[in-house]
Short mmCIF file of C-alpha atoms in Angstrom, two decimals:
data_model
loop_
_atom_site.label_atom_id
_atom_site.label_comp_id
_atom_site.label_asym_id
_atom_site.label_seq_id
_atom_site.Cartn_x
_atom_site.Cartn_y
_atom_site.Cartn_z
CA UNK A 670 -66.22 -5.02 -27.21
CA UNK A 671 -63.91 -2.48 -27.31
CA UNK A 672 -60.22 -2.88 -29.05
CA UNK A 673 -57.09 -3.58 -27.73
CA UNK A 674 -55.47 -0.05 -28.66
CA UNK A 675 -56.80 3.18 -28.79
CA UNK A 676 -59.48 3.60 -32.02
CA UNK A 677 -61.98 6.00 -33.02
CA UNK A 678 -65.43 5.87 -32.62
CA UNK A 679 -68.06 4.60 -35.40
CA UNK A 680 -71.50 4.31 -35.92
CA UNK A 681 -72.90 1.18 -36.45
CA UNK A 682 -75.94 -0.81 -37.40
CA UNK A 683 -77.29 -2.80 -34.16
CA UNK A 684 -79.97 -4.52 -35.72
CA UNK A 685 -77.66 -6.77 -38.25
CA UNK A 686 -74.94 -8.90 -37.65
CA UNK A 687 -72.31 -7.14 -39.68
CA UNK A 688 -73.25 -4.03 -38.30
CA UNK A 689 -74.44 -2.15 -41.89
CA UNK A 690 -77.57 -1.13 -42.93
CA UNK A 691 -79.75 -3.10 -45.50
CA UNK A 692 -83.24 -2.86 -46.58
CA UNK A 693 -83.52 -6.39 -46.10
CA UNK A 694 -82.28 -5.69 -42.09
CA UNK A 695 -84.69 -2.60 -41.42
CA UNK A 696 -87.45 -4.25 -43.35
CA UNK A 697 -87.68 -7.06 -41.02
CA UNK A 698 -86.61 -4.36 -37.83
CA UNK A 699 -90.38 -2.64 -39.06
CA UNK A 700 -92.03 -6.02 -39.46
CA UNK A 701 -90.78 -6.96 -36.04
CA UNK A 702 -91.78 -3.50 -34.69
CA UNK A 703 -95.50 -3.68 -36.43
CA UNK A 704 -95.96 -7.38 -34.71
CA UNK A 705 -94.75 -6.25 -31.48
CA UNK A 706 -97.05 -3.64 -31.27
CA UNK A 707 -100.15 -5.48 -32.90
CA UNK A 708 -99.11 -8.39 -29.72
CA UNK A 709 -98.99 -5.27 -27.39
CA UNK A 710 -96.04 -6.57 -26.61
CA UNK A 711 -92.53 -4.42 -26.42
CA UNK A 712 -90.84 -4.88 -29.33
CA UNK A 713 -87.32 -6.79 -29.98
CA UNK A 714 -84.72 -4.68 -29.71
CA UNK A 715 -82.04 -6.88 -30.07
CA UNK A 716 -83.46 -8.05 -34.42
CA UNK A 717 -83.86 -11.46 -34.30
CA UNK A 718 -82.86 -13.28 -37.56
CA UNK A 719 -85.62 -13.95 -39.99
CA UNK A 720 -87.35 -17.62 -40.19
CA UNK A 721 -86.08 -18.07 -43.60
CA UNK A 722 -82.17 -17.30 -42.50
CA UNK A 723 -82.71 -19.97 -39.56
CA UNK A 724 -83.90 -22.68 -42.31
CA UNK A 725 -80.43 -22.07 -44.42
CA UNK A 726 -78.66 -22.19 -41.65
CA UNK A 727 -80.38 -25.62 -40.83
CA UNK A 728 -80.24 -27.28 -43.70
CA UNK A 729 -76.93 -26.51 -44.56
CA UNK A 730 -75.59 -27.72 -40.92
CA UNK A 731 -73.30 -31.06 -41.57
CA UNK A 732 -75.41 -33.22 -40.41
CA UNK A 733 -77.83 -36.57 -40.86
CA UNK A 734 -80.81 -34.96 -42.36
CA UNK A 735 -82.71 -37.01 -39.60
CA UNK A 736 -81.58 -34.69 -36.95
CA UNK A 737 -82.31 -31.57 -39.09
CA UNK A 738 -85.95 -32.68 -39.85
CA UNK A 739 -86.18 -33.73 -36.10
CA UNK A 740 -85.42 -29.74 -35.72
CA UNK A 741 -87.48 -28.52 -38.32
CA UNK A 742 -91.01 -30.69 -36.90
CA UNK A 743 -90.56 -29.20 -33.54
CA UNK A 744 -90.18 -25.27 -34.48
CA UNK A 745 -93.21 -26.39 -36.99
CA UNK A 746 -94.49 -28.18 -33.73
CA UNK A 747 -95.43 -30.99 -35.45
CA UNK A 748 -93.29 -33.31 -33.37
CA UNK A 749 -96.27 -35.99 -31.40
CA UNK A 750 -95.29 -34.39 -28.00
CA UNK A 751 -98.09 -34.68 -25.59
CA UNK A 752 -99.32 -31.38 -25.95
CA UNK A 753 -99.62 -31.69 -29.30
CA UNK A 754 -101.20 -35.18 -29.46
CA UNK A 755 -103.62 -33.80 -27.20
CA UNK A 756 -104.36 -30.88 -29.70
CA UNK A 757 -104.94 -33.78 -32.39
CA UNK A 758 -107.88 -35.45 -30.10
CA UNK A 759 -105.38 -38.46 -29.51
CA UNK A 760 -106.10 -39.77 -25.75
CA UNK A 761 -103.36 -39.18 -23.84
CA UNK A 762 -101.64 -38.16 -20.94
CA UNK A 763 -100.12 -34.69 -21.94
CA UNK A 764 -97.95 -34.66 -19.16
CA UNK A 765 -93.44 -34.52 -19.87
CA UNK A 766 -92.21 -38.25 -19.40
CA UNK A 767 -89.43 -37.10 -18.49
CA UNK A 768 -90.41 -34.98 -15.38
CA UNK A 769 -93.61 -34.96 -15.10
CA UNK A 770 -94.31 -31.58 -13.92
CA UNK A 771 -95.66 -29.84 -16.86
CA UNK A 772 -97.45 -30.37 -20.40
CA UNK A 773 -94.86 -31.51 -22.75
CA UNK A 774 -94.23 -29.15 -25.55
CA UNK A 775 -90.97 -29.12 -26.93
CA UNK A 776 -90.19 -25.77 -25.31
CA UNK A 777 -90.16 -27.59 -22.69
CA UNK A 778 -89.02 -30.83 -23.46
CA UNK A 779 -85.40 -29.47 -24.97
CA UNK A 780 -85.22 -26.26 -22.40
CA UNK A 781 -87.26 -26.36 -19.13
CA UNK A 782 -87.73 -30.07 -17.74
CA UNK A 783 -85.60 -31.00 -14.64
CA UNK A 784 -84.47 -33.68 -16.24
CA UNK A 785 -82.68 -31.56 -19.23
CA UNK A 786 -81.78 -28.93 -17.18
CA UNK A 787 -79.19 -31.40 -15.40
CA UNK A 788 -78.07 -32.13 -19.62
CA UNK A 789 -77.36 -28.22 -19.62
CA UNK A 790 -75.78 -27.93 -16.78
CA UNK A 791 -73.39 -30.77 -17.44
CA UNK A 792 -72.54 -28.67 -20.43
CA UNK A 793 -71.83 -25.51 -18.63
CA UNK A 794 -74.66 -23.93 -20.64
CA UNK A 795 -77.76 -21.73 -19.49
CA UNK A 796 -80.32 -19.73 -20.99
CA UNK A 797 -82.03 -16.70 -20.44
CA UNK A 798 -85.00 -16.26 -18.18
CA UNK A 799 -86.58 -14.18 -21.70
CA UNK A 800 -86.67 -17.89 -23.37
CA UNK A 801 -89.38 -18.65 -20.98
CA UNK A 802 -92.10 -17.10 -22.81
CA UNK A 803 -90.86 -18.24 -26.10
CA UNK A 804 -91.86 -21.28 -28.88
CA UNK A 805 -89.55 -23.65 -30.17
CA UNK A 806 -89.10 -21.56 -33.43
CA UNK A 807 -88.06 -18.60 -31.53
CA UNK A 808 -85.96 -20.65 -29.39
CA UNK A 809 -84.09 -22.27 -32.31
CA UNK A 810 -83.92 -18.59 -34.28
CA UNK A 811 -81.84 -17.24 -30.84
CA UNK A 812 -79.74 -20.37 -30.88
CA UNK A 813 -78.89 -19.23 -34.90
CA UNK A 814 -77.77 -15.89 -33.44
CA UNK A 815 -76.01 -16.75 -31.25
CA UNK A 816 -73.88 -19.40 -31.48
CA UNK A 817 -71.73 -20.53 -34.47
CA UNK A 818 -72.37 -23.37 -36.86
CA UNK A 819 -70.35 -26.26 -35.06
CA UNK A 820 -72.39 -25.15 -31.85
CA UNK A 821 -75.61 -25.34 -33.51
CA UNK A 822 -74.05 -28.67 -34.64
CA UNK A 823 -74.28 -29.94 -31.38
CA UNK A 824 -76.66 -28.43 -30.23
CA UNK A 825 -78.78 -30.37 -32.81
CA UNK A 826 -77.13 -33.11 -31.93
CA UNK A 827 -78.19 -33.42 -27.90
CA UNK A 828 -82.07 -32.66 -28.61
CA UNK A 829 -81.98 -35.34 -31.00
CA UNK A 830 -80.76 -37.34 -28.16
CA UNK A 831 -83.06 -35.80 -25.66
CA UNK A 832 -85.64 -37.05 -27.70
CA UNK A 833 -84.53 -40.89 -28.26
CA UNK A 834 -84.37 -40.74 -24.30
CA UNK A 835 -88.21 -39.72 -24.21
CA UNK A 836 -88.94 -42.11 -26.79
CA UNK A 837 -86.91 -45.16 -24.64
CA UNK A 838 -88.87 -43.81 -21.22
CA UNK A 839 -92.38 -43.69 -23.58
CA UNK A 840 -91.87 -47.30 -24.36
CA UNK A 841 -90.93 -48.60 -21.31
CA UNK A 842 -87.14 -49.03 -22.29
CA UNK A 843 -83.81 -47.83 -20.62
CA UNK A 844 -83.17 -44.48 -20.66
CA UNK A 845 -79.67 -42.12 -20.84
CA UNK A 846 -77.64 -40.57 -18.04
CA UNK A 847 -78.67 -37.28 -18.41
CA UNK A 848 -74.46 -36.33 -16.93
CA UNK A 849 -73.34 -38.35 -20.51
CA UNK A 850 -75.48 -36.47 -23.30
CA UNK A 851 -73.26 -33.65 -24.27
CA UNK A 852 -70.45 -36.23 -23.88
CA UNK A 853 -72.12 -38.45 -26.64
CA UNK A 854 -73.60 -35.97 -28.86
CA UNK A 855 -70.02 -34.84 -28.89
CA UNK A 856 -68.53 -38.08 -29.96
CA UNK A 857 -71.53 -38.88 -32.57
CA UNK A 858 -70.78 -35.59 -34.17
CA UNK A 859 -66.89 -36.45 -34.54
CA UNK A 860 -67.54 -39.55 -35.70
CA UNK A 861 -69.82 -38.50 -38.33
CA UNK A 862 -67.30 -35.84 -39.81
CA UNK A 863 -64.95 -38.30 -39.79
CA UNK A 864 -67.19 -40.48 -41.93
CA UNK A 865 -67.65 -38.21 -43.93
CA UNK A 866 -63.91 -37.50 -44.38
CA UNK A 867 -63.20 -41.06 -45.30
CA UNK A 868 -66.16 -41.84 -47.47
CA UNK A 869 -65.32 -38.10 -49.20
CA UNK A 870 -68.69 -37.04 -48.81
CA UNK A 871 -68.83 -33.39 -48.91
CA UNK A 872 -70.69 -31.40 -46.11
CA UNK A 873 -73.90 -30.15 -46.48
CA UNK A 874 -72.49 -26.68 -48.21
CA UNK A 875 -68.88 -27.02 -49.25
CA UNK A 876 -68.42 -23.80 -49.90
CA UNK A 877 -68.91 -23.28 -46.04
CA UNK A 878 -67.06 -25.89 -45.13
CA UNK A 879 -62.89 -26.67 -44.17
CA UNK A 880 -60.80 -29.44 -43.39
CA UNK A 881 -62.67 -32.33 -41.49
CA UNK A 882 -58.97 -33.46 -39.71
CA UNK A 883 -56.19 -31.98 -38.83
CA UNK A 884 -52.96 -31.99 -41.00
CA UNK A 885 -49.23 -30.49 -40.79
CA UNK A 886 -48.33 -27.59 -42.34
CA UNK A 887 -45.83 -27.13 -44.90
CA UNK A 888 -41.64 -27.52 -44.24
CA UNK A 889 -41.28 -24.07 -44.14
CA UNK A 890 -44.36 -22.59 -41.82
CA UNK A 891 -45.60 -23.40 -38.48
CA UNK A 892 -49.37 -23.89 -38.32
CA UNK A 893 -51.20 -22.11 -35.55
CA UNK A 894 -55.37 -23.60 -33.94
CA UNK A 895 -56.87 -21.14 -32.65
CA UNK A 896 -60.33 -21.51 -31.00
CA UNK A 897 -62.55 -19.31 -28.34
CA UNK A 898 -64.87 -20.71 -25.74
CA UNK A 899 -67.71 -19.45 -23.94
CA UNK A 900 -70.98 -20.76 -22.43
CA UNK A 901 -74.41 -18.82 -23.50
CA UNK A 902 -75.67 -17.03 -20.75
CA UNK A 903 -72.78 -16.43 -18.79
CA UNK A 904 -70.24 -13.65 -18.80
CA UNK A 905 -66.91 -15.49 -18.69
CA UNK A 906 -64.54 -17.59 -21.47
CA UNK A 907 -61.56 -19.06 -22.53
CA UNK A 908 -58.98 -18.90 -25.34
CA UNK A 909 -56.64 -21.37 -26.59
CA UNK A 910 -54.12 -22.10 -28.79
CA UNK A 911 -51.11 -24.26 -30.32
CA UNK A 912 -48.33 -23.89 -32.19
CA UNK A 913 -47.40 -26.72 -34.45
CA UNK A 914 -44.35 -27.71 -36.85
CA UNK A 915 -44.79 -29.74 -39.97
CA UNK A 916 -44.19 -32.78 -38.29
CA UNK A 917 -46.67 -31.99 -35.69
CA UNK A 918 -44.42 -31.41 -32.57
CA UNK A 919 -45.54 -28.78 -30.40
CA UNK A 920 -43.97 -25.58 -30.11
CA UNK A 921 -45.64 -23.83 -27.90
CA UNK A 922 -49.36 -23.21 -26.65
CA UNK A 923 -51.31 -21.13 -24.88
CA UNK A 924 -54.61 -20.84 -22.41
CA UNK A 925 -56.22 -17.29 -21.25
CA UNK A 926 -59.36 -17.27 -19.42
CA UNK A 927 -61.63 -14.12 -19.96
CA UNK A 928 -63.18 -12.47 -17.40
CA UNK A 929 -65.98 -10.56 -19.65
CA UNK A 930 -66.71 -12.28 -22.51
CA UNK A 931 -70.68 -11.62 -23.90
CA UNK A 932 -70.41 -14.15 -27.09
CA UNK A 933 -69.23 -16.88 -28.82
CA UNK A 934 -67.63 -14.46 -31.83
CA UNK A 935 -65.88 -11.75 -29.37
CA UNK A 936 -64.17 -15.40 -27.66
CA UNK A 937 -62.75 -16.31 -31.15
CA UNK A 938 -61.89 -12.71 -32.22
CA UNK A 939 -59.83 -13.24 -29.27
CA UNK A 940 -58.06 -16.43 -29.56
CA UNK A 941 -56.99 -15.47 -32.78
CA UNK A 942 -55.51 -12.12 -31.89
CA UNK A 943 -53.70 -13.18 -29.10
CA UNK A 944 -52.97 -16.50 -30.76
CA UNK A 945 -51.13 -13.61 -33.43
CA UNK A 946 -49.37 -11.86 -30.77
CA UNK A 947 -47.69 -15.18 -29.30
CA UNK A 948 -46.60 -16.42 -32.38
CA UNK A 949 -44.85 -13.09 -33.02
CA UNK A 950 -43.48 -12.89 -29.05
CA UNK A 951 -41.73 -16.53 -29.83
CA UNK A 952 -39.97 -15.22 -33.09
CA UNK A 953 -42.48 -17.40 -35.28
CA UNK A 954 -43.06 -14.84 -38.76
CA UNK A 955 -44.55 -17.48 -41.20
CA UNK A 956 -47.40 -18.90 -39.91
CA UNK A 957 -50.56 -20.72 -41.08
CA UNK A 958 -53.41 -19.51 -38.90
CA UNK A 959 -56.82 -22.19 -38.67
CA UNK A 960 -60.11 -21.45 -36.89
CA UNK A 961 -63.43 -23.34 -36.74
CA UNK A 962 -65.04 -19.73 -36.66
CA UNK A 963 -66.13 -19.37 -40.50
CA UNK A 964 -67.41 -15.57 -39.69
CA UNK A 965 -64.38 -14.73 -38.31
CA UNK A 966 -62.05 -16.20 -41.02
CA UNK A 967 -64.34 -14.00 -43.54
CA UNK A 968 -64.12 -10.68 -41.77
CA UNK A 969 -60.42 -10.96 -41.26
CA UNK A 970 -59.75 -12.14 -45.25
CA UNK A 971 -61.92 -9.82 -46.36
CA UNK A 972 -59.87 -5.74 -47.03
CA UNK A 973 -63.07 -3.70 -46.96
CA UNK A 974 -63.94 -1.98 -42.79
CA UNK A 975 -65.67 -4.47 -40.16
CA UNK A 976 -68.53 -2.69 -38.51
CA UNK A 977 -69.68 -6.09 -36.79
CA UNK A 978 -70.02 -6.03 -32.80
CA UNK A 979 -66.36 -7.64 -32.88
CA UNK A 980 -65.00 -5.13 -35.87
CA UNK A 981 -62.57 -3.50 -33.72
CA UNK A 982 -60.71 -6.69 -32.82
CA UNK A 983 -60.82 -7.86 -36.03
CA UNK A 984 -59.27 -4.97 -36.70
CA UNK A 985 -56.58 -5.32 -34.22
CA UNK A 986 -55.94 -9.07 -35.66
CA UNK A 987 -55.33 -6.99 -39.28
CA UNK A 988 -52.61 -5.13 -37.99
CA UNK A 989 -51.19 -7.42 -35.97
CA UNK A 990 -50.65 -9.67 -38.62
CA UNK A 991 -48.22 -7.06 -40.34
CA UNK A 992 -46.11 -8.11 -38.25
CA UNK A 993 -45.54 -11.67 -40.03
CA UNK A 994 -43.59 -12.02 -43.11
CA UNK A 995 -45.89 -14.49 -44.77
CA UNK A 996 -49.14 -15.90 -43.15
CA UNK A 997 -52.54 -17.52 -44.09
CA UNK A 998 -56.11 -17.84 -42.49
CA UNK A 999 -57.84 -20.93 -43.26
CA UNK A 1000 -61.23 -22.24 -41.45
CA UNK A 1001 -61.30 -25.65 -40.48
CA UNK A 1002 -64.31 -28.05 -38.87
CA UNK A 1003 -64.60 -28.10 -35.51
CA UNK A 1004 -63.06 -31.84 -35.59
CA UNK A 1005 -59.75 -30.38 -37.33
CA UNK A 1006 -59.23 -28.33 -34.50
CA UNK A 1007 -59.96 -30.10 -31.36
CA UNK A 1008 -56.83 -29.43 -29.66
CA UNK A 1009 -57.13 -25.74 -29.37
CA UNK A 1010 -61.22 -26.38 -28.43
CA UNK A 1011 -59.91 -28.48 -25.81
CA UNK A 1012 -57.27 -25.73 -24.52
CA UNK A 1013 -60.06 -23.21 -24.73
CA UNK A 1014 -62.76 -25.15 -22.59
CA UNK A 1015 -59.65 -25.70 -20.09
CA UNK A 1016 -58.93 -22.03 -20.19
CA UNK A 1017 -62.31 -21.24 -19.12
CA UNK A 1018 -61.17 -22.61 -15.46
CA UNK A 1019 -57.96 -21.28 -15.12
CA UNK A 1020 -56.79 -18.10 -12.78
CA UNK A 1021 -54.25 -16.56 -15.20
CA UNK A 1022 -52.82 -16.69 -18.68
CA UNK A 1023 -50.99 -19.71 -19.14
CA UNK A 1024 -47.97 -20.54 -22.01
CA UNK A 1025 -46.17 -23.51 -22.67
CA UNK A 1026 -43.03 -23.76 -24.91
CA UNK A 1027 -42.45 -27.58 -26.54
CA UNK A 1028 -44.65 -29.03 -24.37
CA UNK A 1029 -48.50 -29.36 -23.61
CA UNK A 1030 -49.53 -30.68 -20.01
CA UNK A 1031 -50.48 -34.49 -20.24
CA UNK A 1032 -54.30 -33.88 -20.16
CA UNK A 1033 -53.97 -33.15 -23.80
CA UNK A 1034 -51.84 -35.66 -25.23
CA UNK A 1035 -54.87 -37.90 -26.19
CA UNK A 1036 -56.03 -35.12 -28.75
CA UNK A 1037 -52.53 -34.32 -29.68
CA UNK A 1038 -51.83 -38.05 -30.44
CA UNK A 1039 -55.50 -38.04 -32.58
CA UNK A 1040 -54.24 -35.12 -34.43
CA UNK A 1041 -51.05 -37.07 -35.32
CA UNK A 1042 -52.91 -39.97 -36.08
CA UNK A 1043 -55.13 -38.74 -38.52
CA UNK A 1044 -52.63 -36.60 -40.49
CA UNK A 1045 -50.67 -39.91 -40.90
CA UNK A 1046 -47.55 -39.00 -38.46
CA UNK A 1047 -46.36 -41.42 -35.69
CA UNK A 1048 -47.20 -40.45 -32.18
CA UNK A 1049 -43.48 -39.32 -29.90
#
């Protein structure tokens, strides 16, 4: 992505995330290279993560550990799929439940039956045509790349359903509405932060981890959500954002759809930049700035050069912010900032930029009231 203002070019590392060298990324660019070759197979160009980073990030996703081991059996494909029954001498039909139009792996159990395609496309989401001739592992290792934690989140969260429907259909019982699964893996995952929050049970890695709700900022700032929203595979977004007051009245908001956007991390870079540049148009200087985007939070705390694919607009968010007479940039859970997810996804549909001043339209006052409610304050 390029910046908002006129910078000069830099080299950068392609093959790692952060865009610098490290022996650890160009020894597993070789290994990847040697394999390729060895497969006679063209080689990734694009580095992959390494097996071992896609366990961490697993394992320290907030979440019930039965969804992460359901994860972990099926990129070990170990999970008693058809196929793999089959493989185990166990007679039976190797055929998908679900569809039955192919053997049931969970490739393509969780990417390629009809019947989870429709799950997909109720979420907006498609993958592409290159997954086809990948495993489960490889599948789950490009869903660690690209999205953020609280996507993997759910994303771990709707095969875990996926696979309670086959289980129901296996045994005869009723299954779901394919058109409701992202719609309840969304609601069990906000429910079972919010557990968390009340029991006090700490996430999985705290250190990763930020508020579970959202709460008012102090007397004298205004507290600004900030989120970014994009669907893998396509080439479009939205960004969102609201201004709050420390009794959590509105001051203003904003939606802006993007025309290009090529990732989940260039969509937040975004909503946080302009989410800057509004405060600043509206006269607000002290400011408490929250994302759900950890990375992001990082790279613009952190004083030494970005050379990540999204440096330069991290960049831009660095000097717009000397702008502000006092600010901080906190990361919150996805559940702390629902409002401005909910702008975003809207934003995603709209035709223009969109800004509000003491007022949200009425399809958000549900969240807004939530947010009031679990900070303590009295709905208007």
């Amino acid at each position: 992505p390029l910046s908002f203002r006129v910078s000069p070019d830099r080299l950068i590392w392609h093959f790692s995330k952060n865009g610098q060298y490290s022996v650890k990324s160009g020894y597993h660019l070789a290994a990847n290279l040697m394999a390729s070759r060895k497969n006679g197979q063209q080689a990734e160009s694009s580095g992959m993560i390494s097996v071992n980073k896609s366990w961490k990030i697993l394992w320290s996703l907030s979440l019930p550990n039965k969804i992460k081991n359901l994860i972990w059996r099926a990129a070990m494909n170990i999970l008693p799929t058809g196929s793999r029954l089959v493989d185990r001498h166990v007679p039976v039909d190797p055929l998908c439940r679900l569809c039955e139009n192919g053997p049931e792996t969970p490739l393509h159990l969780f990417l390629h039956c009809s019947w989870v395609k429709l799950v997909w496309d109720s979420a907006k989401g498609s993958f592409p045509d290159a997954l086809v001739h990948l495993d489960f592992r490889q599948f789950f290792e490009y869903i660690c790349n690209k999205l953020d934690s609280s996507f993997i989140e759910l994303w771990c969260v709707i095969i875990w359903i996926v696979w309670g429907h086959r289980n129901a259909i296996y045994h005869d019982r009723q299954g779901k509405d394919p058109l409701r699964v992202v719609f309840d893996a969304q609601q069990y995952l906000n429910e079972y932060h919010e557990a968390q929050h009340r029991l006090h049970i700490p996430p999985s890695v705290s250190s990763r981890a930020g508020s579970s709700v959202w709460s008012p900022p102090p007397e004298d700032l205004f507290k600004l959500n900030v989120d970014g929203s994009w669907v893998p595979g396509s080439f479009s977004g939205g960004i969102g954002g609201v201004i709050r007051d420390s009794r959590g009245l509105v001051i203003a908001g904003f939606a802006k759809p993007l025309k290009w956007c090529g990732s989940a991390d260039y969509a937040e870079a975004c909503a946080m930049f302009f989410g800057v540049a509004f405060a600043k148009e509206i006269g607000i200087v002290d400011v408490l700035i929250e994302s759900d985007c950890l990375s992001l939070v990082n790279s613009v705390g952190c004083s030494s050069p970005d050379f990540s694919h999204i440096g330069h607009i991290t960049d831009d968010i660095r000097r717009g912010m000397v702008g502000l007479r006092s600010f901080q940039v906190r990361h919150v859970r996805r559940s702390a900032n629902q409002t401005a997810h909910e702008i975003a996804s809207f934003a995603r549909d709209v035709d223009e930029e969109l800004l509000w001043i003491e007022n949200l339209p009425s399809r958000f006052l549900q969240v807004l009231c939530s947010d009031l409610r679990a900070a303590g304050l009295a709905p208007p």
